[in-house]
XYZ file of C-alpha atoms in Angstrom:
573
model
C -16.498 -38.445 52.205
C -16.199 -37.910 49.663
C -16.502 -41.814 47.956
C -19.102 -42.254 50.231
C -21.011 -39.030 48.369
C -19.929 -40.141 45.610
C -20.928 -44.104 45.546
C -24.573 -42.852 47.067
C -24.633 -40.213 44.351
C -24.084 -43.059 41.419
C -26.672 -45.788 43.136
C -29.064 -42.432 43.212
C -29.235 -42.477 39.217
C -29.333 -46.111 38.732
C -32.311 -46.323 41.000
C -34.055 -42.730 38.590
C -33.393 -44.787 36.280
C -34.642 -47.914 37.478
C -37.613 -46.257 38.432
C -38.667 -44.173 34.969
C -38.231 -48.505 33.275
C -40.843 -49.486 36.193
C -42.749 -46.071 35.796
C -42.021 -46.955 31.208
C -43.204 -50.096 31.983
C -46.682 -48.790 33.761
C -48.086 -46.995 31.264
C -47.381 -49.746 28.060
C -49.595 -52.403 30.648
C -51.901 -49.950 31.315
C -51.929 -48.763 27.374
C -52.189 -51.739 26.451
C -55.161 -53.051 29.122
C -57.026 -50.314 27.690
C -57.108 -50.775 24.332
C -57.728 -55.070 24.673
C -60.400 -54.049 27.487
C -61.825 -51.155 24.489
C -61.341 -54.522 22.217
C -63.696 -57.095 24.466
C -65.905 -53.885 25.164
C -66.901 -53.397 22.161
C -67.316 -57.233 21.188
C -69.094 -57.816 24.459
C -66.634 -60.712 25.148
C -66.352 -61.072 29.203
C -62.613 -62.503 29.982
C -63.349 -62.150 33.469
C -66.556 -63.869 34.303
C -67.871 -65.968 31.553
C -71.367 -66.694 33.402
C -71.794 -62.771 33.921
C -73.462 -60.730 31.330
C -71.023 -57.700 29.737
C -72.208 -54.352 29.362
C -72.562 -53.369 26.313
C -69.834 -50.272 24.832
C -72.499 -47.231 25.174
C -73.364 -48.052 28.142
C -69.805 -46.410 29.396
C -70.251 -43.320 27.136
C -71.623 -40.247 27.181
C -73.983 -40.166 24.598
C -76.331 -41.923 22.238
C -74.918 -43.946 20.018
C -75.596 -44.889 16.189
C -74.308 -43.661 13.147
C -71.281 -41.151 12.862
C -72.130 -40.567 16.179
C -71.121 -43.741 17.612
C -67.539 -43.577 15.999
C -67.429 -40.011 18.233
C -68.444 -41.002 21.487
C -65.999 -44.292 21.363
C -62.364 -42.205 20.283
C -64.393 -39.374 22.701
C -64.287 -42.105 25.729
C -60.437 -43.311 24.519
C -59.974 -40.047 24.959
C -60.919 -39.583 28.599
C -59.375 -43.193 29.199
C -55.873 -42.130 28.306
C -54.511 -38.843 26.770
C -52.590 -38.643 23.587
C -53.736 -42.153 23.141
C -55.363 -42.677 19.351
C -57.165 -45.721 17.226
C -54.816 -46.244 14.844
C -56.655 -47.066 11.296
C -53.337 -47.903 9.152
C -52.309 -50.218 11.454
C -55.729 -52.394 12.436
C -53.932 -55.703 13.449
C -53.764 -58.595 11.249
C -53.123 -62.628 11.918
C -49.578 -62.849 13.057
C -48.640 -59.538 14.003
C -46.772 -57.710 17.262
C -48.571 -56.807 19.250
C -46.268 -54.144 20.527
C -43.887 -52.310 17.776
C -42.916 -48.643 17.322
C -42.576 -47.127 14.033
C -41.175 -43.804 12.702
C -43.694 -42.123 11.719
C -44.415 -37.715 10.110
C -40.669 -37.079 12.636
C -41.440 -38.782 15.645
C -41.061 -42.166 17.443
C -44.278 -43.068 17.879
C -44.980 -47.073 19.994
C -48.082 -49.132 18.114
C -49.827 -51.836 20.302
C -52.986 -53.782 19.313
C -54.937 -56.288 20.602
C -56.979 -59.210 18.880
C -61.045 -59.248 18.745
C -63.456 -61.732 18.324
C -63.115 -64.340 17.025
C -65.609 -65.100 14.868
C -65.355 -61.191 13.437
C -61.683 -61.861 12.813
C -60.867 -58.166 13.993
C -58.333 -56.433 15.345
C -58.230 -53.329 17.089
C -54.958 -50.728 16.667
C -53.328 -48.020 18.820
C -50.489 -45.431 18.416
C -48.547 -42.586 21.505
C -45.902 -41.269 20.936
C -43.352 -41.924 22.787
C -42.145 -38.514 23.420
C -45.312 -38.227 24.922
C -45.203 -41.377 26.903
C -42.317 -40.299 28.726
C -43.036 -37.322 29.149
C -44.259 -37.234 32.570
C -41.702 -39.005 34.244
C -38.750 -37.046 32.865
C -38.726 -34.171 34.586
C -38.016 -34.127 37.623
C -34.704 -36.926 36.948
C -31.302 -35.693 37.867
C -29.375 -35.776 34.913
C -28.672 -34.198 31.511
C -29.847 -35.973 28.592
C -31.494 -39.430 28.960
C -32.280 -41.469 26.313
C -33.836 -44.848 25.284
C -33.421 -47.357 23.083
C -35.811 -50.230 21.111
C -35.263 -53.838 21.079
C -33.829 -52.977 17.999
C -31.113 -50.243 19.135
C -32.747 -47.951 18.019
C -32.549 -44.646 19.949
C -36.488 -43.864 19.959
C -36.093 -41.459 21.971
C -33.541 -38.264 23.331
C -34.832 -35.727 25.727
C -32.160 -32.316 25.175
C -33.438 -30.979 22.088
C -29.664 -29.465 21.045
C -26.461 -31.134 21.695
C -25.558 -34.426 20.286
C -27.718 -36.607 18.706
C -27.663 -40.326 18.238
C -29.592 -42.784 16.077
C -28.669 -45.832 17.017
C -27.154 -47.305 20.830
C -24.223 -48.403 19.371
C -23.175 -44.769 17.928
C -23.896 -43.453 21.420
C -21.566 -46.323 23.545
C -18.829 -45.633 20.268
C -18.320 -42.771 21.669
C -16.902 -44.806 25.290
C -13.385 -44.004 26.426
C -11.353 -45.545 24.839
C -10.096 -48.784 27.046
C -7.895 -52.060 24.548
C -10.221 -54.073 27.041
C -13.750 -53.309 25.686
C -14.742 -54.515 22.661
C -15.741 -51.862 19.325
C -17.440 -52.941 17.608
C -20.402 -51.450 15.039
C -23.500 -51.993 13.836
C -26.780 -51.001 12.434
C -29.509 -50.904 13.569
C -33.126 -51.527 11.867
C -36.420 -50.360 13.037
C -38.766 -52.207 14.820
C -41.356 -52.057 13.095
C -41.663 -55.302 11.657
C -38.926 -55.147 9.781
C -35.605 -57.878 10.025
C -31.762 -58.097 10.316
C -29.651 -60.564 10.994
C -29.249 -58.925 14.476
C -33.060 -59.397 15.999
C -32.640 -62.932 14.059
C -30.141 -63.825 16.756
C -31.508 -62.151 18.968
C -35.063 -64.171 18.884
C -32.234 -66.867 18.313
C -30.649 -65.646 21.315
C -34.235 -65.375 23.187
C -35.444 -69.041 22.790
C -32.850 -69.836 25.569
C -33.158 -67.200 27.278
C -36.057 -67.268 29.289
C -38.059 -66.216 26.541
C -37.290 -62.791 26.564
C -36.129 -60.471 22.674
C -32.315 -60.017 23.600
C -30.750 -56.027 22.763
C -30.159 -56.900 19.318
C -27.530 -54.074 19.149
C -24.225 -55.928 19.679
C -22.170 -53.419 21.608
C -24.403 -53.356 23.789
C -25.600 -56.850 24.536
C -20.995 -57.312 24.365
C -19.760 -55.060 27.817
C -20.580 -55.745 31.094
C -20.379 -52.423 32.752
C -23.193 -50.248 33.061
C -21.339 -47.434 34.098
C -19.317 -45.860 31.396
C -17.432 -42.916 31.033
C -17.512 -40.656 27.028
C -16.318 -37.128 25.677
C -19.619 -36.127 23.372
C -18.138 -32.986 22.214
C -14.923 -32.103 23.890
C -17.087 -32.854 27.400
C -16.876 -36.028 29.502
C -19.973 -37.472 30.564
C -20.544 -40.353 32.469
C -22.918 -42.620 30.457
C -25.493 -44.938 32.953
C -27.204 -47.753 31.487
C -30.129 -49.384 33.030
C -32.146 -52.209 30.520
C -35.874 -52.796 31.183
C -38.281 -55.298 30.243
C -40.926 -54.216 27.488
C -44.044 -56.030 27.200
C -47.271 -55.547 26.644
C -50.387 -57.582 28.698
C -52.091 -60.889 27.220
C -54.591 -60.553 25.009
C -58.065 -62.799 26.003
C -56.487 -65.801 23.940
C -53.497 -65.686 26.126
C -51.035 -65.640 23.125
C -47.266 -65.492 24.173
C -46.223 -61.716 24.401
C -42.330 -62.368 25.073
C -40.981 -59.329 26.791
C -38.243 -57.289 25.111
C -35.301 -55.841 26.193
C -34.821 -52.276 25.928
C -32.149 -49.838 27.091
C -32.727 -46.321 29.610
C -29.086 -44.930 28.863
C -28.652 -41.935 32.197
C -26.194 -38.544 30.948
C -24.797 -36.055 33.531
C -21.269 -34.532 33.542
C -18.623 -35.944 34.692
C -17.305 -32.081 36.635
C -20.963 -32.157 37.868
C -20.854 -34.518 39.391
C -17.190 -34.819 41.369
C -18.032 -30.617 42.144
C -22.070 -32.790 43.993
C -19.673 -35.408 45.344
C -17.971 -32.847 46.622
C -20.057 -30.840 47.691
C -20.327 -29.917 52.482
C -23.605 -27.966 53.133
C -22.630 -24.192 53.911
C -23.574 -25.103 58.451
C -20.572 -27.075 57.914
C -18.085 -25.225 55.989
C -18.945 -22.286 59.080
C -18.519 -24.251 62.321
C -15.421 -25.537 61.377
C -14.348 -21.852 59.999
C -15.570 -20.504 62.995
C -13.414 -23.998 65.240
C -10.744 -23.134 62.947
C -9.931 -19.490 63.684
C -10.707 -20.256 67.021
C -7.920 -23.078 67.401
C -5.532 -19.591 65.698
C -6.888 -16.559 67.862
C -6.774 -18.672 70.968
C -2.970 -19.291 71.205
C -1.143 -15.325 72.157
C -4.720 -15.991 75.179
C -3.141 -19.174 76.164
C 0.597 -17.820 76.916
C -1.260 -15.795 79.500
C -2.113 -18.782 82.146
C 0.516 -21.351 81.145
C 3.358 -18.271 81.856
C 5.664 -19.380 85.186
C 8.843 -17.579 86.553
C 11.047 -17.702 83.690
C 9.333 -16.114 81.423
C 8.128 -11.924 80.791
C 4.903 -10.872 79.261
C 6.084 -7.832 76.519
C 3.925 -4.226 76.050
C 3.237 -5.604 72.372
C 2.488 -9.406 73.529
C -0.466 -8.003 75.345
C -1.147 -5.654 72.944
C -1.790 -8.565 70.721
C -3.380 -10.557 73.070
C -6.047 -7.979 73.424
C -7.320 -7.544 69.657
C -6.987 -11.591 69.550
C -9.158 -11.528 72.474
C -11.124 -9.212 70.252
C -11.454 -11.030 67.373
C -12.713 -14.244 68.690
C -14.945 -12.181 71.149
C -16.427 -11.371 66.413
C -16.613 -14.971 66.382
C -17.878 -16.050 68.983
C -20.763 -13.349 67.950
C -21.137 -14.721 64.812
C -21.677 -18.637 65.702
C -24.180 -17.621 68.228
C -26.267 -15.290 65.999
C -25.274 -18.599 63.164
C -26.978 -20.833 65.549
C -30.002 -18.834 66.658
C -30.974 -15.934 64.233
C -29.734 -17.027 60.573
C -30.891 -20.544 61.555
C -34.111 -20.659 63.755
C -35.938 -17.119 62.835
C -34.031 -15.602 60.211
C -34.747 -18.629 57.855
C -38.357 -19.776 59.780
C -38.227 -23.212 57.208
C -38.133 -25.357 60.398
C -41.410 -23.362 61.975
C -42.768 -23.511 57.722
C -43.071 -26.786 57.048
C -44.009 -27.689 60.476
C -47.085 -25.537 59.750
C -47.094 -27.437 56.327
C -46.927 -31.212 57.691
C -49.597 -29.120 59.481
C -52.369 -27.892 57.269
C -50.819 -31.726 55.830
C -52.104 -34.596 58.207
C -55.275 -32.639 59.426
C -56.197 -32.381 56.007
C -55.342 -35.754 55.374
C -56.966 -36.709 58.323
C -60.851 -35.295 56.877
C -60.168 -35.884 53.589
C -60.164 -40.317 54.674
C -62.536 -40.220 57.803
C -65.206 -38.304 54.409
C -64.059 -40.436 51.725
C -65.020 -43.940 54.731
C -67.719 -41.945 55.733
C -69.594 -41.672 51.562
C -67.974 -45.792 51.593
C -71.064 -46.240 54.504
C -73.382 -44.240 52.783
C -73.207 -45.739 49.708
C -72.691 -49.528 51.426
C -76.730 -48.519 53.942
C -77.948 -47.513 50.290
C -80.807 -49.497 48.703
C -80.146 -49.172 45.073
C -76.891 -51.172 46.882
C -79.224 -54.511 47.155
C -80.357 -53.642 44.527
C -77.689 -54.000 42.279
C -75.948 -56.786 43.412
C -78.829 -58.816 43.679
C -78.447 -57.565 39.406
C -74.747 -58.760 39.960
C -75.277 -62.272 40.303
C -75.883 -62.797 35.902
C -74.774 -59.062 34.872
C -72.694 -55.980 35.970
C -74.170 -53.163 36.693
C -72.439 -49.802 35.856
C -74.223 -46.260 37.643
C -72.952 -42.551 36.513
C -73.281 -38.825 37.525
C -76.121 -37.508 38.801
C -75.694 -34.225 37.551
C -76.727 -35.513 33.611
C -79.072 -38.739 33.033
C -78.658 -40.499 29.767
C -81.942 -42.039 29.241
C -83.113 -44.321 31.420
C -79.588 -45.456 32.332
C -79.349 -45.907 36.218
C -77.631 -42.743 38.700
C -75.648 -43.004 41.656
C -76.904 -42.128 44.360
C -76.213 -37.836 44.664
C -72.814 -38.285 47.307
C -73.163 -36.031 50.891
C -70.174 -36.833 53.226
C -67.461 -37.276 50.262
C -68.849 -35.445 46.769
C -65.253 -35.331 44.931
C -65.619 -39.453 43.998
C -64.522 -41.023 40.573
C -66.032 -44.068 41.705
C -67.217 -46.503 43.798
C -67.503 -49.567 42.701
C -68.132 -53.311 44.365
C -66.199 -56.643 44.056
C -66.867 -60.790 44.231
C -64.749 -63.567 46.089
C -62.707 -63.336 43.400
C -61.430 -59.667 43.111
C -63.579 -59.000 39.520
C -65.665 -55.509 39.583
C -69.759 -56.206 39.532
C -71.219 -53.115 40.501
C -69.711 -49.929 39.511
C -70.912 -46.356 40.404
C -69.328 -43.187 38.921
C -69.194 -39.995 39.877
C -69.326 -38.404 36.129
C -70.869 -39.407 32.194
C -68.428 -41.568 31.968
C -67.980 -45.489 33.138
C -64.019 -46.829 33.170
C -64.189 -50.126 32.112
C -64.859 -53.608 34.831
C -61.782 -54.695 35.979
C -59.889 -57.242 38.138
C -58.414 -55.826 41.048
C -57.169 -58.764 42.628
C -53.442 -57.413 41.673
C -53.334 -54.439 43.188
C -51.474 -54.020 46.193
C -54.429 -52.606 47.699
C -56.718 -55.586 46.497
C -54.779 -57.900 49.064
C -54.038 -56.277 52.187
C -57.342 -55.920 52.727
C -57.964 -60.059 51.609
C -54.130 -61.117 53.372
C -54.940 -59.370 57.176
C -51.918 -61.741 58.758
C -48.974 -60.393 56.361
C -50.705 -56.853 56.627
C -51.983 -54.121 58.876
C -55.173 -53.033 58.173
C -56.134 -49.378 59.961
C -58.495 -47.466 62.378
C -59.495 -44.778 62.270
C -60.597 -43.238 65.954
C -60.581 -46.791 66.762
C -63.740 -47.427 65.942
C -64.597 -49.258 62.235
C -64.962 -51.196 59.826
C -61.364 -52.052 59.183
C -59.390 -50.124 55.996
C -57.106 -50.204 53.447
C -55.476 -47.290 52.028
C -53.082 -46.878 48.974
C -51.958 -45.342 46.500
C -52.601 -46.177 43.084
C -52.524 -45.942 39.290
C -55.416 -48.449 37.338
C -55.552 -50.443 34.749
C -58.191 -49.656 32.950
C -57.783 -45.161 32.590
C -54.411 -43.615 32.625
C -54.644 -40.968 36.118
C -53.036 -41.661 39.497
C -55.986 -42.683 42.950
C -55.887 -43.017 46.070
C -58.066 -45.827 47.375
C -60.560 -46.843 49.987
C -61.842 -49.794 51.136
C -63.009 -52.593 53.255
C -64.624 -55.933 53.222
C -68.839 -55.822 52.066
C -69.862 -56.956 55.060
C -68.334 -55.001 56.889
C -69.113 -52.281 54.965
C -72.453 -53.417 56.112
C -73.187 -56.329 57.809
C -76.925 -56.281 57.322
C -76.028 -57.254 53.808
C -74.884 -60.953 55.382
C -77.582 -60.808 57.764
C -78.826 -64.713 57.487
C -80.889 -65.814 55.080
C -79.564 -63.599 52.522
C -80.684 -63.273 49.234
C -77.326 -62.332 47.548
C -74.860 -64.441 46.165
C -71.899 -65.921 48.471
C -69.099 -65.698 46.407
C -71.115 -61.416 46.168
C -70.918 -60.561 49.852
C -67.599 -62.343 49.945
C -66.795 -59.268 47.914
C -65.157 -56.154 48.587
C -66.342 -52.446 48.280
C -63.883 -49.623 47.366
C -64.017 -46.033 46.778
C -61.646 -44.014 44.414
C -60.707 -40.502 44.377
C -58.056 -38.023 43.807
C -58.239 -36.653 47.457
C -57.217 -32.798 47.477
C -54.800 -33.071 49.830
C -53.074 -36.276 48.588
C -52.597 -36.082 44.386
C -51.681 -32.693 42.965
C -51.769 -30.338 46.381
C -51.464 -26.651 45.994
C -48.019 -26.551 48.095
C -45.067 -23.057 48.474
C -42.288 -23.486 45.589
C -39.141 -26.132 46.838
C -41.636 -27.787 49.472
C -42.478 -31.562 48.278
C -43.961 -33.784 50.996
C -43.829 -38.240 51.218
C -46.945 -39.994 52.808
C -45.118 -43.559 53.817
C -45.884 -46.721 55.357
C -45.078 -48.433 58.308
C -42.193 -50.007 56.082
C -40.694 -46.950 54.246
C -42.858 -47.526 50.993
C -44.176 -43.893 49.912
C -47.674 -44.076 49.459
C -48.250 -40.756 48.373
C -45.736 -38.112 46.612
C -45.021 -34.082 46.539
C -43.899 -35.921 41.629
C -47.386 -38.461 42.305
C -45.579 -40.598 39.288
C -44.007 -41.714 41.765
C -46.180 -42.619 44.216
C -45.118 -46.234 45.563
C -42.241 -46.388 43.650
C -39.762 -44.556 46.189
C -38.771 -46.387 49.428
C -38.070 -43.133 52.110
C -35.901 -44.530 54.016
C -33.239 -45.962 50.861
C -34.044 -42.100 49.728
C -32.291 -40.580 52.931
C -29.878 -42.421 53.042
C -30.857 -45.157 56.189
C -30.963 -41.521 58.032
C -32.895 -42.455 61.696
C -33.846 -38.948 61.933
């Protein structure tokens, strides 16, 4: 039992680091996409559809542009898309500059991303974000005493613990590994990522050319070792060190310039004694029943003698008094066991009843919101405004914004009667490019390609994925959780085919182009029952599909990143 429990805990910790690596990469990709889209929008260049005119960036801002107000509106728009991500006037992109770098400034490690502007103006854009702000949303629930992140150069750019041993390089951390004659001891200083070069970084770059264009980590100690689980001693305390490599890169620019991924290293520290005690842990219920069984066996011995007496044995008065005492003790054990199984477990605790009540309310609220979202999408598809916008989308992108705060003559979004809490409703062409977008706020997120999202693939590959019905009625739809690449937020998207959303649009003869009619319709929202719902303390939830994939989690940062069956140790109950 202890061995299996220990293996499960070790695998769980490695999975937690792998999820953290996926979250880090996704967050970097979102910020990189936002910056590149901002550059494209500013230069009015459409990498998606060259024959479709792109909307000017002022159509996506919440205020009119002009002079200083224009820059303030742009900064506010970028803050709306990705809070804490700032345009960096110090590191404006230049030719030959890396698109992803790490630098130390004002006592903080920062991630610097760059995006190319128009070739005619030789412009460039750069943005920076503190690595602490980049990782902070994802580390609260991880089962580690301390978490460290080493960049491609080997420098420690993030450490969760504010007190205790501090480290500046990956070598200084691995140097505390327990002595082992078979493990090499290499001391190698690491250079900063931001534009600096060293023999180690040059060798890493040379090796990347022969290993699939990956910039391997420059730390020689890391590259010389193979195990990802080590025993280290820090300040006299023994720790288990979990090491997990992660490839970090940014999205490609409009010139499709090669961007080789870089090898970063995630480190998780767990007290060896705490991990050992967790491996030895047995539930209180098991201990109670084992103790009760042991006492029953012990107290039953004198009683069994009465039934096993033969004609040559005698029952003494002293033994008879002991039998009475043991019968009394057995009665106490049976009474306490019955109280444990009936009263304390089912009545006094009430956890099962509260879980059942919570599940019933969550499922009812979720079903209601999904029904309202689908009804709102069908209503939007049946409006005359959509027919007008789809006709105009053949040659240019179409956006609408908040009906409560119209700006000038800009078209407004028809008010949502069934589900007014949606974020956006958008339509795509047959290639998955957004062509019409209606926003419920004064901002509009940039147009993107959604063909890479799982929801789009499930909707357009019904032979591989199953679509959903509500109350056995159409149209069929898909429901998924998504972090859109054009804004740092967690959403639920519900989609269906445009022709199924409003069959009258596709009836012959139609004045709409074929690629528009063969597209899809989606509604994106933050449902109150699925994204940050109010829950009793200590309770959580997970909404899973039939493959065990967690679509929605009580901790929204783990949406779509876990398999519920695996996290439940494949327990069918």
